[in-house]
Tab-separated table of C-alpha atoms and ligand atoms in Angstrom:
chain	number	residue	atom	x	y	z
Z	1198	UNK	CA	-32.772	169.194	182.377
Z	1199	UNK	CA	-32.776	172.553	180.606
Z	1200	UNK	CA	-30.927	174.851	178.202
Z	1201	UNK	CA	-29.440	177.913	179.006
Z	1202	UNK	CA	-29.695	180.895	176.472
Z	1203	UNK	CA	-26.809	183.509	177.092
Z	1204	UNK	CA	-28.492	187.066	175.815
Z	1205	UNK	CA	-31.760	185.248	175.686
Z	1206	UNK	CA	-33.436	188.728	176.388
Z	1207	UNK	CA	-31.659	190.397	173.140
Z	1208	UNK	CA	-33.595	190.432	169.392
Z	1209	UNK	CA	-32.265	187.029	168.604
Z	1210	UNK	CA	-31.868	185.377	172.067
Z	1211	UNK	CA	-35.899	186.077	172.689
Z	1212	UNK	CA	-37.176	184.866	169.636
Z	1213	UNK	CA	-34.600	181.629	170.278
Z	1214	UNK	CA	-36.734	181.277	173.453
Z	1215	UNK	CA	-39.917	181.464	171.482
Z	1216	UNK	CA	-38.921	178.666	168.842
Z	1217	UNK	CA	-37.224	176.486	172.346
Z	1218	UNK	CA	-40.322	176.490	174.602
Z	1219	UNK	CA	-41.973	174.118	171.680
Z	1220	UNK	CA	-39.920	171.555	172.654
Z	1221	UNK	CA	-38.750	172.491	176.278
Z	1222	UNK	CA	-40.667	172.528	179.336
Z	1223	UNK	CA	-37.543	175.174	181.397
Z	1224	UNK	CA	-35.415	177.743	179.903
Z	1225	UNK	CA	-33.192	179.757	182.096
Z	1226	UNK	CA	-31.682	182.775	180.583
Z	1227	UNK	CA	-29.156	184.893	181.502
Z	1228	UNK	CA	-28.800	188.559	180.382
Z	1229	UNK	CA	-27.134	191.391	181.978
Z	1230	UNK	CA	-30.284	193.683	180.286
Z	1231	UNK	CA	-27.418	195.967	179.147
Z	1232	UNK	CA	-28.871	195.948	175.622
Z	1233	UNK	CA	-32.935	194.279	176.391
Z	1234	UNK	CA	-35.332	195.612	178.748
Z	1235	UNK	CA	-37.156	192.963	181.618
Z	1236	UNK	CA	-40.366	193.540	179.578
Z	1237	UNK	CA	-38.949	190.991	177.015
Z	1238	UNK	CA	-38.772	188.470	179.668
Z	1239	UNK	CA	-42.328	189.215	180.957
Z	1240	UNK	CA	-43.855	189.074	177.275
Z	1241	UNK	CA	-41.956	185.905	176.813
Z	1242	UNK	CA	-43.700	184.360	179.834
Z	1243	UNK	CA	-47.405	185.680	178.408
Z	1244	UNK	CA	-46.112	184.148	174.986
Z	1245	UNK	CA	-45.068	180.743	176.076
Z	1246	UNK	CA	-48.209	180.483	178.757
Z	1247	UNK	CA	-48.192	178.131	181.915
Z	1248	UNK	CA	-46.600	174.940	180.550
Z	1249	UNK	CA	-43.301	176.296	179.619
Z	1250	UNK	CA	-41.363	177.657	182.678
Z	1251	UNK	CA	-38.317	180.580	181.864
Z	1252	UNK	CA	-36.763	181.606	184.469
Z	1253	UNK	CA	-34.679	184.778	184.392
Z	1254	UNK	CA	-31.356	184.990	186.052
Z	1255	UNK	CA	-29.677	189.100	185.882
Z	1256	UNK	CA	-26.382	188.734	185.477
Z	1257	UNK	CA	-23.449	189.524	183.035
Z	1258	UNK	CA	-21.491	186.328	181.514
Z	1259	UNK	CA	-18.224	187.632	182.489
Z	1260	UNK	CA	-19.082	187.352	185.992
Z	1261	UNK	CA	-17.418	184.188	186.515
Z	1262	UNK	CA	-19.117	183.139	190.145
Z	1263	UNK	CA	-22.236	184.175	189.033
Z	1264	UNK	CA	-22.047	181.744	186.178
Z	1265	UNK	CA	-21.190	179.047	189.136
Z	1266	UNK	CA	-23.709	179.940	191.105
Z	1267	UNK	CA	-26.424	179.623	188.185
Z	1268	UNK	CA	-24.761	176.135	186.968
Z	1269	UNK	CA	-25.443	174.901	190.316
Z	1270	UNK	CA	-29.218	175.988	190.726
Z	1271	UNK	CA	-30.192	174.963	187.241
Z	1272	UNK	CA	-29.528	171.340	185.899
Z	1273	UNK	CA	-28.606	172.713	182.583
Z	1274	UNK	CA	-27.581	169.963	179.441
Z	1275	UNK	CA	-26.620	172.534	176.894
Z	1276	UNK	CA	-26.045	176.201	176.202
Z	1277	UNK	CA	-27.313	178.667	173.467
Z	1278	UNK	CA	-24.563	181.339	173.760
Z	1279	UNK	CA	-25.264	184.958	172.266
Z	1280	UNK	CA	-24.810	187.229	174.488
Z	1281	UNK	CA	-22.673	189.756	173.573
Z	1282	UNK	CA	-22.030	193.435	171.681
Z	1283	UNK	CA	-22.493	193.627	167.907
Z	1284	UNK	CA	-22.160	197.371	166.126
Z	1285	UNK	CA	-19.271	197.188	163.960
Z	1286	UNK	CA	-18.636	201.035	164.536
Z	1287	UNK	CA	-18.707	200.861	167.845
Z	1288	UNK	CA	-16.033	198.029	168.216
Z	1289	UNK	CA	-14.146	200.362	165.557
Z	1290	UNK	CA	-13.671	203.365	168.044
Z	1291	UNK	CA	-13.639	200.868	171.728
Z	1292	UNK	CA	-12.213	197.657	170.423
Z	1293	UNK	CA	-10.996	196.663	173.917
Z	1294	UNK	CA	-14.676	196.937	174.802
Z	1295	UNK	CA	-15.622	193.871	172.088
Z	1296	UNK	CA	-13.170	191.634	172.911
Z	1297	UNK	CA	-13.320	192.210	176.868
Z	1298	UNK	CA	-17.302	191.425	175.987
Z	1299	UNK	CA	-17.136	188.963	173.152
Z	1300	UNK	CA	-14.037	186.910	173.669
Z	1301	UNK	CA	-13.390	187.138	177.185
Z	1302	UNK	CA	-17.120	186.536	178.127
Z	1303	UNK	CA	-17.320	183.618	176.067
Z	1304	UNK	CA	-13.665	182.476	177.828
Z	1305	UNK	CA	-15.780	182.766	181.094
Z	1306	UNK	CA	-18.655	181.170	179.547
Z	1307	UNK	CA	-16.551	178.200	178.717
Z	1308	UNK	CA	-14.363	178.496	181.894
Z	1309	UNK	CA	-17.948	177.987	183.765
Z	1310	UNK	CA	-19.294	174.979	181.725
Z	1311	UNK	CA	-15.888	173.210	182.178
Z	1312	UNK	CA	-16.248	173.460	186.041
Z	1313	UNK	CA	-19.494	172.419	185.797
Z	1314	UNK	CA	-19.458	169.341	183.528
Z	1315	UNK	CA	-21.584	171.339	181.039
Z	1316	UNK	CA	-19.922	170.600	177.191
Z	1317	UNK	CA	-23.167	171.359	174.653
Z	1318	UNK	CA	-22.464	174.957	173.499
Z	1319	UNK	CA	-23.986	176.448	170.659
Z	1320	UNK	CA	-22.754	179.832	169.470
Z	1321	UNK	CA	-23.891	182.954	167.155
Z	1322	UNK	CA	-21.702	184.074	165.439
Z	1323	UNK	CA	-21.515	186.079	162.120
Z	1324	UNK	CA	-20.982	186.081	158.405
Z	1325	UNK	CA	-18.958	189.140	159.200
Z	1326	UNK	CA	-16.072	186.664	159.703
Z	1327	UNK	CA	-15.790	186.133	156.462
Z	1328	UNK	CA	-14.830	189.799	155.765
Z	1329	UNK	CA	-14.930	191.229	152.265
Z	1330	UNK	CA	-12.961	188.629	150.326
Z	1331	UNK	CA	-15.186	185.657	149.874
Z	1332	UNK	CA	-17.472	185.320	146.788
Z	1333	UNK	CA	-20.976	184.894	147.366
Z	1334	UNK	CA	-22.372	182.170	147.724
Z	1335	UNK	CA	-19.872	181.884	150.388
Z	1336	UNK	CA	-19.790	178.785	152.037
Z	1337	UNK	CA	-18.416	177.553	155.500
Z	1338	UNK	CA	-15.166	176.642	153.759
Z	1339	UNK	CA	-14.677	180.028	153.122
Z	1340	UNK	CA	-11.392	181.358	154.883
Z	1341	UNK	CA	-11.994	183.817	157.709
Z	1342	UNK	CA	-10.695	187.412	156.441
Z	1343	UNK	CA	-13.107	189.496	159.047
Z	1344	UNK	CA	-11.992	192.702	158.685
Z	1345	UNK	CA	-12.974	194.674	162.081
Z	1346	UNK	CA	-12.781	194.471	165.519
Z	1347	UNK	CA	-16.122	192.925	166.158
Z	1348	UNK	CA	-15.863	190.431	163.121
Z	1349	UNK	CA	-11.885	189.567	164.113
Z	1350	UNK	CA	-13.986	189.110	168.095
Z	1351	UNK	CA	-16.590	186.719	166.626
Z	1352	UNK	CA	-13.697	184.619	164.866
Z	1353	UNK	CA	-11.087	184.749	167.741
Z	1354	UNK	CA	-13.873	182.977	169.602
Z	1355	UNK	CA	-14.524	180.317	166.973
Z	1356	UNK	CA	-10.714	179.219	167.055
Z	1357	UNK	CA	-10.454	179.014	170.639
Z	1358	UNK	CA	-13.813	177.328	170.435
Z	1359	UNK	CA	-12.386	175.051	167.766
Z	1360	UNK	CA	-8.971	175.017	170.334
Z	1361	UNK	CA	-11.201	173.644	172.839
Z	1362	UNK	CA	-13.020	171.133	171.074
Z	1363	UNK	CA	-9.701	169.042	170.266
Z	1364	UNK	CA	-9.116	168.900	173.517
Z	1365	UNK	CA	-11.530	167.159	175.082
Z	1366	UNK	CA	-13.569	165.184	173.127
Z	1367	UNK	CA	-17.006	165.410	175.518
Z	1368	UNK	CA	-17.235	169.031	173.862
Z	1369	UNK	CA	-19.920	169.182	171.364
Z	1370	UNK	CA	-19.785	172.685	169.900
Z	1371	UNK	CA	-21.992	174.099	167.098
Z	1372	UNK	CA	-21.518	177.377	165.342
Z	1373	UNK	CA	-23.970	179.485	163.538
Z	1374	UNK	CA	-22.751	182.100	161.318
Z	1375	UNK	CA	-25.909	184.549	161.205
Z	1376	UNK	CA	-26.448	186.381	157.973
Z	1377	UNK	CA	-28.731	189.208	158.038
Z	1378	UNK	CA	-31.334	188.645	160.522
Z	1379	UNK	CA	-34.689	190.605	160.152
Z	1380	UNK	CA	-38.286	190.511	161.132
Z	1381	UNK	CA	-40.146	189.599	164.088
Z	1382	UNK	CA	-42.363	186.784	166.426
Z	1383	UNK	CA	-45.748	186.846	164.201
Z	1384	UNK	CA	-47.559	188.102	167.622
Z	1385	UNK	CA	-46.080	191.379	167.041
Z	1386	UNK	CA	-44.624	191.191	171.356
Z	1387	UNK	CA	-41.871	190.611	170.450
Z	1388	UNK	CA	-38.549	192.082	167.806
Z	1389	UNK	CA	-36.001	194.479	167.282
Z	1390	UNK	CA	-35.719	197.658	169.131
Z	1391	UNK	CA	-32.262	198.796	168.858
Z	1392	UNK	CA	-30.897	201.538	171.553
Z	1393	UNK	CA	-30.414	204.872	169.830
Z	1394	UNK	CA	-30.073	205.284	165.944
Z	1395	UNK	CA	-30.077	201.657	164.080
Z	1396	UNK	CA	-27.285	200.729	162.171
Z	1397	UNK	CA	-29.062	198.064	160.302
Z	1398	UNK	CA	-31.187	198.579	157.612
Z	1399	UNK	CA	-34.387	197.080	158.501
Z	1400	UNK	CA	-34.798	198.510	162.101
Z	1401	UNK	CA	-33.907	201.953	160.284
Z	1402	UNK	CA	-36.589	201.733	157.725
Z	1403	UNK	CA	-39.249	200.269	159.854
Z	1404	UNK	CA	-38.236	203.711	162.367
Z	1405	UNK	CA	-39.301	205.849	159.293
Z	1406	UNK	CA	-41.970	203.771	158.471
Z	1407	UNK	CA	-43.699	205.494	162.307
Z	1408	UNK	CA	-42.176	208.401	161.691
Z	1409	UNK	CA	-39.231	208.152	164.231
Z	1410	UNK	CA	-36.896	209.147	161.480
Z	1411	UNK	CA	-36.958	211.211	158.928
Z	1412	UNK	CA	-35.730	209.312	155.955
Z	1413	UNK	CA	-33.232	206.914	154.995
Z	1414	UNK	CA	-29.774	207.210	153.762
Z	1415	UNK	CA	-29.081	204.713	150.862
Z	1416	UNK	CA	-25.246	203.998	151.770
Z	1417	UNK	CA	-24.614	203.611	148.087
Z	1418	UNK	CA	-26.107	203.330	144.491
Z	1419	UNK	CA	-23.177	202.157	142.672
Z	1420	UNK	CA	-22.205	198.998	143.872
Z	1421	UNK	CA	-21.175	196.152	140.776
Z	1422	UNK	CA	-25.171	194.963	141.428
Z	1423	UNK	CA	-28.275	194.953	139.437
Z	1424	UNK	CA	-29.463	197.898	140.549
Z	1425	UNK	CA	-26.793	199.821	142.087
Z	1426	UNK	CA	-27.506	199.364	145.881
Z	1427	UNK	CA	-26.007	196.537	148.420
Z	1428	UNK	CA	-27.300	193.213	148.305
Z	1429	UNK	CA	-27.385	190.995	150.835
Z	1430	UNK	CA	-28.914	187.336	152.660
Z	1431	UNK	CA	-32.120	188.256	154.990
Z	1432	UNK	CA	-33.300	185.536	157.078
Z	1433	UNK	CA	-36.140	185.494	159.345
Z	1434	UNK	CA	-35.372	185.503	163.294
Z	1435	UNK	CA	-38.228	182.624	163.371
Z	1436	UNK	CA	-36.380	180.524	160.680
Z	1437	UNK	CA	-32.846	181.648	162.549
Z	1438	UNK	CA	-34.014	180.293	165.632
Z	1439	UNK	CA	-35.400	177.698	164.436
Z	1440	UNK	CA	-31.578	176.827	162.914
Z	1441	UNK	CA	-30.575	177.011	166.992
Z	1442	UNK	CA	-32.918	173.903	167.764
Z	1443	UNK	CA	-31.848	171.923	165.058
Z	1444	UNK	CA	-28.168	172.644	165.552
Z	1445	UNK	CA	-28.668	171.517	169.033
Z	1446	UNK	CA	-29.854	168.723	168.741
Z	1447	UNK	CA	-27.729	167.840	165.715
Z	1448	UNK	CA	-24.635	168.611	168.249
Z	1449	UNK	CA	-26.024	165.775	170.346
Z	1450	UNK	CA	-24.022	162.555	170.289
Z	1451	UNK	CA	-21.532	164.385	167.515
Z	1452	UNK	CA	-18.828	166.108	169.776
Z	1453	UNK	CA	-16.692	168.090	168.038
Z	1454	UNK	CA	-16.736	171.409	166.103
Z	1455	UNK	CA	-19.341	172.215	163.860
Z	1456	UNK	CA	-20.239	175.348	161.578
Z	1457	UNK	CA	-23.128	176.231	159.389
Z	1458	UNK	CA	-24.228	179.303	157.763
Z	1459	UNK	CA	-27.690	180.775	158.509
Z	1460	UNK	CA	-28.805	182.461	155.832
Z	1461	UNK	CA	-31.519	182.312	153.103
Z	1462	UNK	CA	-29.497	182.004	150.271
Z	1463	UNK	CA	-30.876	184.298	148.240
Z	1464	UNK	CA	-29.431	188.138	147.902
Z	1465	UNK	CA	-31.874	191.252	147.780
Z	1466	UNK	CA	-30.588	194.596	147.404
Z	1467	UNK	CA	-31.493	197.510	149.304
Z	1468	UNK	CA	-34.172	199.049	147.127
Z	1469	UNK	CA	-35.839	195.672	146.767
Z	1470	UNK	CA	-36.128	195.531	150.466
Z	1471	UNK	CA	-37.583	198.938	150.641
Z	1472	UNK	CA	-40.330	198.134	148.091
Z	1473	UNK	CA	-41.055	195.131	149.861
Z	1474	UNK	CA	-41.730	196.797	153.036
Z	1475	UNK	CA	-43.661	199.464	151.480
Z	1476	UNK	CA	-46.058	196.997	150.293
Z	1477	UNK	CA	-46.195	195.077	153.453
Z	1478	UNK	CA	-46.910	198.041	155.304
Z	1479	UNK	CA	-48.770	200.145	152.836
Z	1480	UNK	CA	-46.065	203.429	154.289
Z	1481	UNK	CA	-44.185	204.863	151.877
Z	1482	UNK	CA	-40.569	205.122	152.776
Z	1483	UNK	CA	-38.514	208.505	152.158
Z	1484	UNK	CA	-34.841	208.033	151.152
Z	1485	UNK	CA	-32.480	209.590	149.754
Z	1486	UNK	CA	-29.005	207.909	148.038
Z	1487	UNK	CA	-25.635	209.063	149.740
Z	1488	UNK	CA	-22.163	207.796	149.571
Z	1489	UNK	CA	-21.080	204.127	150.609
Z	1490	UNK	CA	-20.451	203.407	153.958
Z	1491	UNK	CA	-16.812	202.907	154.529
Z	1492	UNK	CA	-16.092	198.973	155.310
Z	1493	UNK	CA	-19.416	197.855	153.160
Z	1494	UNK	CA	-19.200	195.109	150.954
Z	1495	UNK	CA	-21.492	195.105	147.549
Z	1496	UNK	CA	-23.336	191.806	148.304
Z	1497	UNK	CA	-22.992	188.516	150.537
Z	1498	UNK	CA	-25.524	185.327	150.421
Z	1499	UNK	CA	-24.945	182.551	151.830
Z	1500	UNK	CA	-24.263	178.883	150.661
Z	1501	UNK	CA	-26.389	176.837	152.909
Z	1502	UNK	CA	-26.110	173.436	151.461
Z	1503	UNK	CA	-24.566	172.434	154.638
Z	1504	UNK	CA	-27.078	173.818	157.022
Z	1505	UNK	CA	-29.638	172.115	154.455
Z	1506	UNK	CA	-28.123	168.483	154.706
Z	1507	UNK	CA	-26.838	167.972	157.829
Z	1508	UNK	CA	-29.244	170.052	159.984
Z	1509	UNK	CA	-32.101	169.722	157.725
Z	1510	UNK	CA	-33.095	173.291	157.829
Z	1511	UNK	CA	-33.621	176.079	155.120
Z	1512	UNK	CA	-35.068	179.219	155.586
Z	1513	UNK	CA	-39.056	179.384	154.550
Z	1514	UNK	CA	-39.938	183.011	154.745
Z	1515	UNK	CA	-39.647	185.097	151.538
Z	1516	UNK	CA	-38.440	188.795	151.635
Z	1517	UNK	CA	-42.468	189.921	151.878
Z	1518	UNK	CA	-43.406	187.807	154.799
Z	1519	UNK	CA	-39.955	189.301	157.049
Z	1520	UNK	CA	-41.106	192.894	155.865
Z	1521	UNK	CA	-44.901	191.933	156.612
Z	1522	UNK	CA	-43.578	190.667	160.635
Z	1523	UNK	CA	-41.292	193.346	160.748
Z	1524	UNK	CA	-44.077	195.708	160.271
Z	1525	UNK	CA	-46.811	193.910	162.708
Z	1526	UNK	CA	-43.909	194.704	165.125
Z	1527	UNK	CA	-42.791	198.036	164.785
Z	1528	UNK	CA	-46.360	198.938	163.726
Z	1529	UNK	CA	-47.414	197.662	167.124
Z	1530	UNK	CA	-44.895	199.032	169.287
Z	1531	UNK	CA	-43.654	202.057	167.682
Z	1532	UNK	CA	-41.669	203.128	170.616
Z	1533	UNK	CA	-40.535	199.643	171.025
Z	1534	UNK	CA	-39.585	198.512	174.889
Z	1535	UNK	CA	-38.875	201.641	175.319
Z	1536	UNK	CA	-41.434	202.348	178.472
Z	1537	UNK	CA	-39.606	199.553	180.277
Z	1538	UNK	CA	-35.627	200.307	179.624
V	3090	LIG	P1	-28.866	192.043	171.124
V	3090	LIG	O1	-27.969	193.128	171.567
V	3090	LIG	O2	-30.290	192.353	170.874
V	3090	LIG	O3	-28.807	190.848	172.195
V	3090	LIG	C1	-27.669	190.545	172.933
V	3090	LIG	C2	-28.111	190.368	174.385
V	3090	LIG	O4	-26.957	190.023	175.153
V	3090	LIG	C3	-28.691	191.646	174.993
V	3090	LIG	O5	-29.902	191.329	175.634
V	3090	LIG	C4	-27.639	192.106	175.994
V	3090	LIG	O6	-28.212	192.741	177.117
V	3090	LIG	C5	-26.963	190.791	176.351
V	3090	LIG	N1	-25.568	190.904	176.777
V	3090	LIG	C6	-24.556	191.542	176.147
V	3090	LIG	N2	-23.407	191.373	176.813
V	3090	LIG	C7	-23.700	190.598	177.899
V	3090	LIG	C8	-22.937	190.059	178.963
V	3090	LIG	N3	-21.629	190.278	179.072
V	3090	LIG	N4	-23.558	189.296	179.878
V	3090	LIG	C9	-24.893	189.051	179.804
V	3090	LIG	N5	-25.664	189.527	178.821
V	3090	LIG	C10	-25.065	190.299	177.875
V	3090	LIG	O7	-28.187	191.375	169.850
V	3090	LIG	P2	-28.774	190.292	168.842
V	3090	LIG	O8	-29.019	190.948	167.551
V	3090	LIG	O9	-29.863	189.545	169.481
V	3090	LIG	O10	-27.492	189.390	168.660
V	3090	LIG	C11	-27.287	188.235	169.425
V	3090	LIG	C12	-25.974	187.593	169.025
V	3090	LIG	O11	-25.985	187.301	167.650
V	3090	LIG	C13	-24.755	188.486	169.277
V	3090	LIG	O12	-23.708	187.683	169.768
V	3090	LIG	C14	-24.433	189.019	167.895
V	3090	LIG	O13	-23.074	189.301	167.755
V	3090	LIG	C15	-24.850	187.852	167.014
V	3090	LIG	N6	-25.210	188.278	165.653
V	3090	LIG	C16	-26.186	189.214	165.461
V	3090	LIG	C17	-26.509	189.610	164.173
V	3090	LIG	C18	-27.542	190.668	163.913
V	3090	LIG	O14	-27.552	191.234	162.825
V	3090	LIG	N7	-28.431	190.959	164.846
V	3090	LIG	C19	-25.845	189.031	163.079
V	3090	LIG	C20	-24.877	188.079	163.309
V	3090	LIG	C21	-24.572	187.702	164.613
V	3091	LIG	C1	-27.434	196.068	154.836
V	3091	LIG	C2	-27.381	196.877	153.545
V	3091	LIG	C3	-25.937	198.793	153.678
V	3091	LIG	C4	-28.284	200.923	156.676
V	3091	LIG	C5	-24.141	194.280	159.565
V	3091	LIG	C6	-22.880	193.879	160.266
V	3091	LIG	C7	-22.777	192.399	160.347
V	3091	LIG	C8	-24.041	191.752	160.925
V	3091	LIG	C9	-25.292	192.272	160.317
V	3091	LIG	C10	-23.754	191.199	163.234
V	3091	LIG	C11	-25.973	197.350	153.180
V	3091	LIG	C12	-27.378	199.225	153.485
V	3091	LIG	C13	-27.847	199.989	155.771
V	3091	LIG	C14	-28.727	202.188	156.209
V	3091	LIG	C15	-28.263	201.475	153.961
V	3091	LIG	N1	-24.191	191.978	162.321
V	3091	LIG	N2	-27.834	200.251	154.430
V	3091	LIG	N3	-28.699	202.411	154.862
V	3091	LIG	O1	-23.796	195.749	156.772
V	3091	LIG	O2	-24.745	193.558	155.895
V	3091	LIG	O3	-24.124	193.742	158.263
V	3091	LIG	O4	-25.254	193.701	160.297
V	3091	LIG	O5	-23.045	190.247	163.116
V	3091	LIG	O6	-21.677	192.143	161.134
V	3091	LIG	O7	-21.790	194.397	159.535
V	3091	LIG	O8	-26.120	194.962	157.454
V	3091	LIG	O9	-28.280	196.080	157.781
V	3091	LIG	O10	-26.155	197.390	158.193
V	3091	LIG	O11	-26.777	196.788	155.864
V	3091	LIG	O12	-28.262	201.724	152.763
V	3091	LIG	O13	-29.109	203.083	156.993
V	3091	LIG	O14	-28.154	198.069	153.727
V	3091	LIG	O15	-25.075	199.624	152.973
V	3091	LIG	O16	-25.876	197.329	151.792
V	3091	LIG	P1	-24.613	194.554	156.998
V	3091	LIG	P2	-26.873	196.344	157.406
């Protein structure tokens, strides 16, 4: 039997497949490659070597027959779902896009795995559910304020997700809420190579860092935080996927509907993670402070005494050691996948 990983060729989804193959002898994943490049899968294959088998299957998760066609070939116990679009802007100005992508992929998603007899689903979603009203540390009790399109998409699915759950109790159903996800696979093969102009801090500093960019546009130095700037939870993608295979096999034997917050728990602001990565990476990294960014919240960190008891995992890499991957990454592939997109 084998798990399925939705996206699994995106910057979370491959490093998911990474932390998987220690435990599991087939992965399938499925990935329409609108936002990866089939050079992930092939480094993925080189990474996991001859005992782990991943097979690839092109195809987008809205594609309802496709998804049939796949449950059929593979004997699948349990999905990893994250395929799906996640720039905030962008589901500003084409919110029909996100939730034709987000919600009604997942509804396909689901509407698949019913027909199949498939009811282990883990899902990504975000902290940007809980919108700009919790206090930090914000915990999974929070209420869910999110405050765009893409958030309100992420926490439309977890009702109907929750919606589902109640009805049939052979659903087991976990659901991460990501916090800020940064760094990369210690091999350097593999990390974050966003299409275009990041959006996201880290990719846009590390883009300066190999002179890709210019400099970098502090949204913001006078935020109600220590030193001015946006603070917020990084988390390693190792230590994030890692959270996948314990919530999976926490999910095991405990249908229902589950949430936990991925995050580190700890809150660094914008010019510590600049310094950080200048001293990982020995660049120095040219900014310059501008207005805020409209819809930015001065700081979020997450309350993961949840994720801590019940899943038993916290986050081990310090702010240095995700600057020091995100580096061996970027520093190694300064043009990213971008030879095989
Ligand atoms: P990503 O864009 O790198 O990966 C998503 C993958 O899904 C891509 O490979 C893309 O080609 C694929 N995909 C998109 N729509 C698809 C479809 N309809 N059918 C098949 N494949 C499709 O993004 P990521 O950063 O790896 O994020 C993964 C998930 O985690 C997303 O659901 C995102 O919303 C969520 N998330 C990400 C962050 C973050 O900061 N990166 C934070 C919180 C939550
Ligand atoms: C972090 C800090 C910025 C870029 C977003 C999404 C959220 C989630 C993660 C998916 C903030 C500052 C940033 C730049 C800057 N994604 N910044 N200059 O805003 O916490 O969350 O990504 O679910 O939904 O909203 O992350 O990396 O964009 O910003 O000064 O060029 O860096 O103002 O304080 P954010 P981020």
């Amino acid at each position: 039997m084998c798990v399925l990983i939705t996206g699994g060729g995106g910057y979370i989804g491959s490093h998911v497949v990474l932390a998987l193959a220690e435990t599991q002898k087939q992965i399938v994943i499925v990935d329409s490659l609108e936002n990866s490049s089939s050079s992930v899968i092939s480094r993925l294959r080189e990474l996991v070597g001859d005992g782990v088998k991943i097979d690839f299957v092109r195809a987008d998760i809205c594609d309802g027959p496709a998804l049939d066609r796949l449950f059929k070939e593979y004997d699948i116990k349990s999905v990893i779902h994250l395929a799906g679009y996640k720039s905030v802007a962008e589901s500003v100005e084409d919110p029909v896009k996100y939730y034709r992508n987000n919600f009604s992929g997942t509804l396909s998603l689901l509407s698949a795995m019913r027909r199949a007899s498939i009811f282990n689903l883990v899902f990504s979603s975000s902290a940007t559910v809980y919108g700009d009203t919790a206090i930090s540390p914000i915990s999974e009790a929070a209420p869910l304020n999110p405050v765009n399109p893409y958030g309100r998409s992420k926490a439309f699915v977890e009702f109907m997700l929750q919606d589902v759950s109640v009805s049939d109790p052979r659903w087991a159903i976990g659901v991460l809420r990501y916090f800020n996800p940064v760094g990369a696979h210690f091999s350097g093969r593999i990390g974050e190579d966003p299409l275009g102009v990041p959006n996201n801090l880290v990719p846009f500093i590390s883009r300066v860092a190999v002179g890709r960019l210019e400099e970098l546009s502090i949204w913001g130095a006078d935020y109600p935080t220590p030193d001015g700037t946006g603070v917020r939870d990084y988390v390693h993608v190792m230590d994030l996927a890692e959270g996948h295979l314990a919530a999976l096999e926490y999910i095991y034997g405990r249908p229902g509907f589950h949430t936990w917050n991925l995050g580190a728990g700890i809150g660094y602001s914008v010019l510590e993670v600049i310094r950080a990565f200048e001293q990982a990476s020995g660049c120095e990294i040219r900014y310059r402070v501008c207005a805020r960014r409209p819809g930015d919240i001065a700081q979020s960190w997450a309350d993961t005494t949840k994720a801590n008891s019940e899943l038993q995992w916290k986050a081990r890499a310090g702010l240095y050691q995700m600057m020091k991957d995100t580096w061996n990454w970027q520093g190694r592939n300064p043009d990213g996948y971008e030879q095989s997109r």
